[in-house]
PDB file of C-alpha atoms in Angstrom:
ATOM      1  CA  GLN A   8      97.876 100.612  70.634  1.00 70.00           C
ATOM      2  CA  LYS A   9      95.861  99.939  74.027  1.00 78.00           C
ATOM      3  CA  GLU A  10      94.472  96.418  73.490  1.00 88.00           C
ATOM      4  CA  VAL A  11      90.627  97.180  74.867  1.00 92.00           C
ATOM      5  CA  GLU A  12      89.829 101.521  73.727  1.00 92.00           C
ATOM      6  CA  GLN A  13      86.850 102.287  75.651  1.00 93.00           C
ATOM      7  CA  ASP A  14      86.176 105.875  75.926  1.00 86.00           C
ATOM      8  CA  PRO A  15      86.826 107.568  79.635  1.00 83.00           C
ATOM      9  CA  GLY A  16      83.572 109.971  79.640  1.00 84.00           C
ATOM     10  CA  PRO A  17      82.205 111.623  81.790  1.00 90.00           C
ATOM     11  CA  LEU A  18      78.926 110.771  80.101  1.00 94.00           C
ATOM     12  CA  SER A  19      76.292 112.750  81.367  1.00 96.00           C
ATOM     13  CA  VAL A  20      71.941 111.750  80.305  1.00 96.00           C
ATOM     14  CA  PRO A  21      69.036 112.141  82.600  1.00 97.00           C
ATOM     15  CA  GLU A  22      66.969 110.200  84.281  1.00 97.00           C
ATOM     16  CA  GLY A  23      65.091 108.136  81.759  1.00 97.00           C
ATOM     17  CA  ALA A  24      67.541 108.070  79.253  1.00 97.00           C
ATOM     18  CA  ILE A  25      68.746 104.678  77.201  1.00 97.00           C
ATOM     19  CA  VAL A  26      72.388 104.373  78.225  1.00 97.00           C
ATOM     20  CA  SER A  27      75.310 103.244  75.281  1.00 97.00           C
ATOM     21  CA  LEU A  28      78.353 102.274  76.135  1.00 97.00           C
ATOM     22  CA  ASN A  29      80.705 100.740  73.805  1.00 96.00           C
ATOM     23  CA  CYS A  30      84.761  98.995  73.623  1.00 96.00           C
ATOM     24  CA  THR A  31      86.616  98.151  70.762  1.00 96.00           C
ATOM     25  CA  TYR A  32      89.471  95.477  71.299  1.00 96.00           C
ATOM     26  CA  SER A  33      91.931  94.696  68.387  1.00 94.00           C
ATOM     27  CA  ASN A  34      93.005  90.606  69.357  1.00 93.00           C
ATOM     28  CA  SER A  35      90.039  88.307  67.697  1.00 93.00           C
ATOM     29  CA  ALA A  36      91.226  86.315  70.001  1.00 92.00           C
ATOM     30  CA  PHE A  37      89.300  87.070  73.029  1.00 92.00           C
ATOM     31  CA  GLN A  38      85.871  85.068  73.509  1.00 91.00           C
ATOM     32  CA  TYR A  39      84.606  86.057  76.949  1.00 91.00           C
ATOM     33  CA  PHE A  40      83.221  89.598  77.314  1.00 93.00           C
ATOM     34  CA  MET A  41      82.713  91.137  80.308  1.00 93.00           C
ATOM     35  CA  TRP A  42      81.186  94.569  81.633  1.00 95.00           C
ATOM     36  CA  TYR A  43      81.912  95.859  85.206  1.00 94.00           C
ATOM     37  CA  ARG A  44      80.207  98.498  87.287  1.00 96.00           C
ATOM     38  CA  GLN A  45      82.476 100.257  90.233  1.00 94.00           C
ATOM     39  CA  TYR A  46      81.016 102.506  92.417  1.00 93.00           C
ATOM     40  CA  SER A  47      83.357 105.714  93.456  1.00 88.00           C
ATOM     41  CA  ARG A  48      86.136 103.808  95.873  1.00 84.00           C
ATOM     42  CA  LYS A  49      84.435  99.928  95.516  1.00 89.00           C
ATOM     43  CA  GLY A  50      85.743  96.877  93.938  1.00 91.00           C
ATOM     44  CA  PRO A  51      83.971  96.395  90.737  1.00 93.00           C
ATOM     45  CA  GLU A  52      80.851  94.070  90.558  1.00 91.00           C
ATOM     46  CA  LEU A  53      80.044  91.668  87.578  1.00 89.00           C
ATOM     47  CA  LEU A  54      76.967  92.893  86.151  1.00 92.00           C
ATOM     48  CA  MET A  55      77.130  90.935  82.150  1.00 91.00           C
ATOM     49  CA  TYR A  56      78.666  88.424  80.940  1.00 88.00           C
ATOM     50  CA  THR A  57      79.194  86.779  76.970  1.00 89.00           C
ATOM     51  CA  TYR A  58      80.543  84.137  75.217  1.00 85.00           C
ATOM     52  CA  SER A  59      81.485  85.158  71.998  1.00 81.00           C
ATOM     53  CA  SER A  60      79.199  86.978  69.736  1.00 84.00           C
ATOM     54  CA  GLY A  61      75.120  87.633  70.167  1.00 86.00           C
ATOM     55  CA  ASN A  62      73.662  89.643  72.538  1.00 91.00           C
ATOM     56  CA  LYS A  63      72.433  89.530  76.304  1.00 92.00           C
ATOM     57  CA  GLU A  64      69.547  90.615  78.353  1.00 95.00           C
ATOM     58  CA  ASP A  65      69.186  90.815  82.308  1.00 93.00           C
ATOM     59  CA  GLY A  66      66.785  93.281  83.432  1.00 96.00           C
ATOM     60  CA  ARG A  67      67.665  97.331  82.458  1.00 97.00           C
ATOM     61  CA  PHE A  68      70.585  96.212  80.789  1.00 97.00           C
ATOM     62  CA  THR A  69      71.173  94.083  77.765  1.00 97.00           C
ATOM     63  CA  ALA A  70      75.159  94.176  76.398  1.00 96.00           C
ATOM     64  CA  GLN A  71      76.049  93.272  72.470  1.00 96.00           C
ATOM     65  CA  VAL A  72      78.845  91.459  70.970  1.00 96.00           C
ATOM     66  CA  ASP A  73      79.731  91.362  67.250  1.00 94.00           C
ATOM     67  CA  LYS A  74      83.297  89.999  67.041  1.00 93.00           C
ATOM     68  CA  SER A  75      83.835  90.272  63.062  1.00 93.00           C
ATOM     69  CA  SER A  76      83.599  94.562  64.071  1.00 94.00           C
ATOM     70  CA  LYS A  77      85.340  93.805  67.358  1.00 95.00           C
ATOM     71  CA  TYR A  78      82.795  95.777  69.202  1.00 95.00           C
ATOM     72  CA  ILE A  79      81.065  95.250  72.424  1.00 96.00           C
ATOM     73  CA  SER A  80      78.076  97.188  74.072  1.00 97.00           C
ATOM     74  CA  LEU A  81      76.704  98.023  76.828  1.00 97.00           C
ATOM     75  CA  PHE A  82      72.509  99.659  76.318  1.00 97.00           C
ATOM     76  CA  ILE A  83      70.805 100.432  80.003  1.00 97.00           C
ATOM     77  CA  ARG A  84      67.479 101.338  79.741  1.00 97.00           C
ATOM     78  CA  ASP A  85      65.276 103.394  82.074  1.00 97.00           C
ATOM     79  CA  SER A  86      68.667 105.012  83.581  1.00 97.00           C
ATOM     80  CA  GLN A  87      68.735 105.714  87.214  1.00 97.00           C
ATOM     81  CA  PRO A  88      70.431 108.374  88.978  1.00 97.00           C
ATOM     82  CA  SER A  89      71.879 105.744  91.156  1.00 96.00           C
ATOM     83  CA  ASP A  90      73.644 103.899  87.844  1.00 97.00           C
ATOM     84  CA  SER A  91      75.790 106.964  88.087  1.00 97.00           C
ATOM     85  CA  ALA A  92      78.801 104.553  88.494  1.00 96.00           C
ATOM     86  CA  THR A  93      82.486 103.569  85.817  1.00 95.00           C
ATOM     87  CA  TYR A  94      81.796 101.371  83.592  1.00 97.00           C
ATOM     88  CA  LEU A  95      84.279  98.651  82.725  1.00 95.00           C
ATOM     89  CA  CYS A  96      84.808  96.183  79.849  1.00 95.00           C
ATOM     90  CA  ALA A  97      86.904  93.429  80.084  1.00 93.00           C
ATOM     91  CA  MET A  98      87.518  90.443  77.948  1.00 92.00           C
ATOM     92  CA  ALA A  99      89.547  87.312  77.954  1.00 89.00           C
ATOM     93  CA  LYS A 100      91.232  84.668  75.610  1.00 87.00           C
ATOM     94  CA  ASN A 101      90.493  81.631  77.557  1.00 79.00           C
ATOM     95  CA  ALA A 102      88.827  80.464  80.428  1.00 69.00           C
ATOM     96  CA  GLY A 103      89.672  81.460  83.901  1.00 65.00           C
ATOM     97  CA  ASN A 104      92.599  83.861  82.166  1.00 72.00           C
ATOM     98  CA  MET A 105      92.565  86.808  83.295  1.00 77.00           C
ATOM     99  CA  LEU A 106      91.411  90.028  82.118  1.00 86.00           C
ATOM    100  CA  THR A 107      92.202  92.483  80.076  1.00 89.00           C
ATOM    101  CA  PHE A 108      90.535  95.650  80.714  1.00 91.00           C
ATOM    102  CA  GLY A 109      89.295  98.667  78.939  1.00 92.00           C
ATOM    103  CA  GLY A 110      89.928 102.147  80.699  1.00 90.00           C
ATOM    104  CA  GLY A 111      86.344 102.372  81.821  1.00 93.00           C
ATOM    105  CA  THR A 112      83.278 104.640  80.971  1.00 95.00           C
ATOM    106  CA  ARG A 113      82.145 107.059  83.410  1.00 94.00           C
ATOM    107  CA  LEU A 114      78.166 108.276  83.601  1.00 96.00           C
ATOM    108  CA  MET A 115      77.117 110.015  85.533  1.00 96.00           C
ATOM    109  CA  VAL A 116      72.913 110.503  85.188  1.00 97.00           C
ATOM    110  CA  LYS A 117      70.955 113.399  86.770  1.00 96.00           C
ATOM    111  CA  PRO A 118      67.595 112.804  87.813  1.00 94.00           C
TER     112      PRO A 118
ATOM    113  CA  GLY B  26      77.528  85.646  92.689  1.00 63.00           C
ATOM    114  CA  ALA B  27      80.008  84.784  94.379  1.00 71.00           C
ATOM    115  CA  VAL B  28      81.821  86.888  97.142  1.00 88.00           C
ATOM    116  CA  VAL B  29      84.769  88.132  97.972  1.00 93.00           C
ATOM    117  CA  SER B  30      86.300  89.955 101.135  1.00 95.00           C
ATOM    118  CA  GLN B  31      89.725  91.806 101.547  1.00 96.00           C
ATOM    119  CA  HIS B  32      91.130  93.042 104.176  1.00 96.00           C
ATOM    120  CA  PRO B  33      91.831  95.773 105.543  1.00 96.00           C
ATOM    121  CA  SER B  34      89.252  98.034 103.689  1.00 94.00           C
ATOM    122  CA  TRP B  35      91.981 101.238 103.937  1.00 94.00           C
ATOM    123  CA  VAL B  36      95.175 101.561 106.113  1.00 95.00           C
ATOM    124  CA  ILE B  37      97.598 104.830 106.653  1.00 95.00           C
ATOM    125  CA  CYS B  38     101.463 103.321 107.406  1.00 95.00           C
ATOM    126  CA  LYS B  39     104.694 105.161 106.961  1.00 95.00           C
ATOM    127  CA  SER B  40     106.895 105.557 104.479  1.00 96.00           C
ATOM    128  CA  GLY B  41     109.265 102.134 105.051  1.00 96.00           C
ATOM    129  CA  THR B  42     106.926 100.279 106.996  1.00 96.00           C
ATOM    130  CA  SER B  43     104.645  96.906 105.496  1.00 97.00           C
ATOM    131  CA  VAL B  44     101.719  96.275 104.926  1.00 97.00           C
ATOM    132  CA  LYS B  45      99.902  93.438 104.578  1.00 97.00           C
ATOM    133  CA  ILE B  46      95.990  92.823 102.503  1.00 97.00           C
ATOM    134  CA  GLU B  47      94.154  89.673 102.421  1.00 97.00           C
ATOM    135  CA  CYS B  48      92.062  88.858  99.871  1.00 96.00           C
ATOM    136  CA  ARG B  49      89.248  85.794 100.688  1.00 95.00           C
ATOM    137  CA  SER B  50      86.991  84.054  98.741  1.00 92.00           C
ATOM    138  CA  LEU B  51      83.844  83.239 101.528  1.00 91.00           C
ATOM    139  CA  ASP B  52      81.731  80.801  99.999  1.00 85.00           C
ATOM    140  CA  PHE B  53      83.831  79.245  96.819  1.00 86.00           C
ATOM    141  CA  GLN B  54      87.107  78.384  96.799  1.00 88.00           C
ATOM    142  CA  ALA B  55      90.138  79.627  94.474  1.00 88.00           C
ATOM    143  CA  THR B  56      93.854  78.371  93.254  1.00 88.00           C
ATOM    144  CA  THR B  57      93.662  81.399  90.934  1.00 89.00           C
ATOM    145  CA  MET B  58      93.393  84.875  92.654  1.00 92.00           C
ATOM    146  CA  PHE B  59      94.917  88.043  90.504  1.00 93.00           C
ATOM    147  CA  TRP B  60      95.764  91.226  92.120  1.00 96.00           C
ATOM    148  CA  TYR B  61      94.913  94.407  90.790  1.00 95.00           C
ATOM    149  CA  ARG B  62      95.835  97.852  91.577  1.00 95.00           C
ATOM    150  CA  GLN B  63      93.869 101.514  90.720  1.00 92.00           C
ATOM    151  CA  PHE B  64      94.528 104.364  89.933  1.00 88.00           C
ATOM    152  CA  PRO B  65      92.218 107.669  90.180  1.00 83.00           C
ATOM    153  CA  LYS B  66      90.302 107.961  87.310  1.00 79.00           C
ATOM    154  CA  GLN B  67      92.203 105.050  85.939  1.00 83.00           C
ATOM    155  CA  SER B  68      91.320 101.730  85.310  1.00 85.00           C
ATOM    156  CA  LEU B  69      92.369  98.268  86.730  1.00 89.00           C
ATOM    157  CA  MET B  70      96.135  97.140  85.882  1.00 91.00           C
ATOM    158  CA  LEU B  71      97.209  93.476  87.221  1.00 91.00           C
ATOM    159  CA  MET B  72      99.847  93.165  88.822  1.00 95.00           C
ATOM    160  CA  ALA B  73      99.883  89.230  89.772  1.00 95.00           C
ATOM    161  CA  THR B  74      97.810  86.331  89.940  1.00 93.00           C
ATOM    162  CA  SER B  75      98.153  84.169  92.889  1.00 93.00           C
ATOM    163  CA  ASN B  76      98.215  80.491  92.861  1.00 90.00           C
ATOM    164  CA  GLU B  77      97.375  77.728  95.746  1.00 90.00           C
ATOM    165  CA  GLY B  78     100.737  76.410  96.222  1.00 87.00           C
ATOM    166  CA  SER B  79     102.410  77.758  94.056  1.00 89.00           C
ATOM    167  CA  LYS B  80     104.779  81.229  93.235  1.00 92.00           C
ATOM    168  CA  ALA B  81     103.037  83.663  92.062  1.00 94.00           C
ATOM    169  CA  THR B  82     102.877  85.531  88.224  1.00 94.00           C
ATOM    170  CA  TYR B  83     104.429  88.952  88.536  1.00 96.00           C
ATOM    171  CA  GLU B  84     103.299  91.081  85.509  1.00 93.00           C
ATOM    172  CA  GLN B  85     106.515  92.779  83.610  1.00 93.00           C
ATOM    173  CA  GLY B  86     107.635  95.917  85.557  1.00 93.00           C
ATOM    174  CA  VAL B  87     105.877  94.425  89.227  1.00 95.00           C
ATOM    175  CA  GLU B  88     109.173  93.889  91.309  1.00 94.00           C
ATOM    176  CA  LYS B  89     108.558  90.590  93.203  1.00 93.00           C
ATOM    177  CA  ASP B  90     110.856  91.565  96.099  1.00 94.00           C
ATOM    178  CA  LYS B  91     108.698  94.588  96.803  1.00 96.00           C
ATOM    179  CA  PHE B  92     105.258  93.226  95.807  1.00 97.00           C
ATOM    180  CA  LEU B  93     105.523  89.512  98.087  1.00 96.00           C
ATOM    181  CA  ILE B  94     102.387  86.877  97.478  1.00 96.00           C
ATOM    182  CA  ASN B  95     101.662  83.992  99.319  1.00 93.00           C
ATOM    183  CA  HIS B  96      98.586  81.769  98.864  1.00 93.00           C
ATOM    184  CA  ALA B  97      97.941  80.699 101.441  1.00 86.00           C
ATOM    185  CA  SER B  98      95.095  78.373 101.507  1.00 92.00           C
ATOM    186  CA  LEU B  99      92.477  77.656  98.599  1.00 91.00           C
ATOM    187  CA  THR B 100      90.123  80.727 100.431  1.00 93.00           C
ATOM    188  CA  LEU B 101      93.020  82.773 101.235  1.00 95.00           C
ATOM    189  CA  SER B 102      95.935  85.453  98.971  1.00 96.00           C
ATOM    190  CA  THR B 103      97.728  87.502 100.905  1.00 97.00           C
ATOM    191  CA  LEU B 104      99.197  91.066  99.004  1.00 97.00           C
ATOM    192  CA  THR B 105     102.559  92.171 100.983  1.00 97.00           C
ATOM    193  CA  VAL B 106     103.983  95.564 100.386  1.00 97.00           C
ATOM    194  CA  THR B 107     106.950  95.515 101.915  1.00 97.00           C
ATOM    195  CA  SER B 108     109.448  99.129 102.825  1.00 96.00           C
ATOM    196  CA  ALA B 109     106.289 100.899 101.165  1.00 96.00           C
ATOM    197  CA  HIS B 110     106.842 104.007  99.653  1.00 96.00           C
ATOM    198  CA  PRO B 111     103.997 107.366  99.063  1.00 95.00           C
ATOM    199  CA  GLU B 112     104.469 105.940  95.506  1.00 95.00           C
ATOM    200  CA  ASP B 113     102.441 102.657  96.286  1.00 96.00           C
ATOM    201  CA  SER B 114      99.469 104.465  97.332  1.00 96.00           C
ATOM    202  CA  SER B 115      96.680 103.187  95.494  1.00 95.00           C
ATOM    203  CA  PHE B 116      93.868 101.120  95.616  1.00 95.00           C
ATOM    204  CA  TYR B 117      94.877  97.606  95.437  1.00 97.00           C
ATOM    205  CA  ILE B 118      91.604  95.076  94.291  1.00 96.00           C
ATOM    206  CA  CYS B 119      92.502  91.508  94.152  1.00 96.00           C
ATOM    207  CA  SER B 120      89.641  89.034  92.297  1.00 93.00           C
ATOM    208  CA  ALA B 121      89.033  85.466  91.748  1.00 90.00           C
ATOM    209  CA  PRO B 122      87.708  82.899  89.762  1.00 84.00           C
ATOM    210  CA  THR B 123      84.874  80.848  90.944  1.00 76.00           C
ATOM    211  CA  SER B 124      84.938  77.136  90.026  1.00 64.00           C
ATOM    212  CA  GLY B 125      81.706  76.534  88.012  1.00 57.00           C
ATOM    213  CA  LYS B 126      82.509  79.336  85.970  1.00 59.00           C
ATOM    214  CA  ARG B 127      86.527  80.734  85.776  1.00 54.00           C
ATOM    215  CA  GLU B 128      85.859  82.675  83.199  1.00 60.00           C
ATOM    216  CA  THR B 129      84.679  85.101  85.489  1.00 73.00           C
ATOM    217  CA  GLN B 130      86.317  86.886  87.886  1.00 82.00           C
ATOM    218  CA  TYR B 131      84.447  88.032  91.825  1.00 88.00           C
ATOM    219  CA  PHE B 132      86.221  90.917  92.777  1.00 92.00           C
ATOM    220  CA  GLY B 133      86.461  91.742  96.171  1.00 94.00           C
ATOM    221  CA  PRO B 134      85.629  95.674  97.660  1.00 94.00           C
ATOM    222  CA  GLY B 135      89.158  97.158  97.631  1.00 95.00           C
ATOM    223  CA  THR B 136      91.898  98.129 100.052  1.00 96.00           C
ATOM    224  CA  ARG B 137      92.987 101.898 100.204  1.00 95.00           C
ATOM    225  CA  LEU B 138      96.947 102.364 100.945  1.00 96.00           C
ATOM    226  CA  LEU B 139      97.687 106.296 101.562  1.00 95.00           C
ATOM    227  CA  VAL B 140     101.678 105.597 103.514  1.00 95.00           C
ATOM    228  CA  LEU B 141     102.587 109.386 104.439  1.00 95.00           C
TER     229      LEU B 141
END
């Protein structure tokens, strides 16, 4: 069993839809949770960063962490075609430690 | 956010040659950098942790004699793929945590290596 599980998709939605991306994990030691966006043939770009449980909002993006369920989510409101990319969740146990990545979910937002 | 650059962005080489990839932190110092490889439609796989002033730490299954890492300064780490073979063709990405928020990492744009 992988430490971090993520549905690979692809997830196809119409423009303007609300997108929900999720990851589950098995190691309760994870405390730092990140979401990265990766366009084709590019390096990952940090989107959201959350420490411990709770919600964090940044523009159209909302990250949720539920440590009791070992479940994290990224919501994208009013999705745009430019949001089409692969979204990777990542987690770390301690500050500065290596990240453990999910497999990535490919999102396609159709105009 | 912090900026990490990589050079070259892509390289094509013949089997048996060595290829050096540079990773630079442009606006911050990084005592630690990470090297990943990514195959098509797959997630990032950590290869090694590059430490300034000391030896790199390699993940299980990664040949340290094949993937040489040198962390020459607080802003530069290099990965040399020695005697490259077609199976080494991949997307190589480096990352560095900033000193202010060590738990987050900023990634370089990646280097696409094709070994013929």
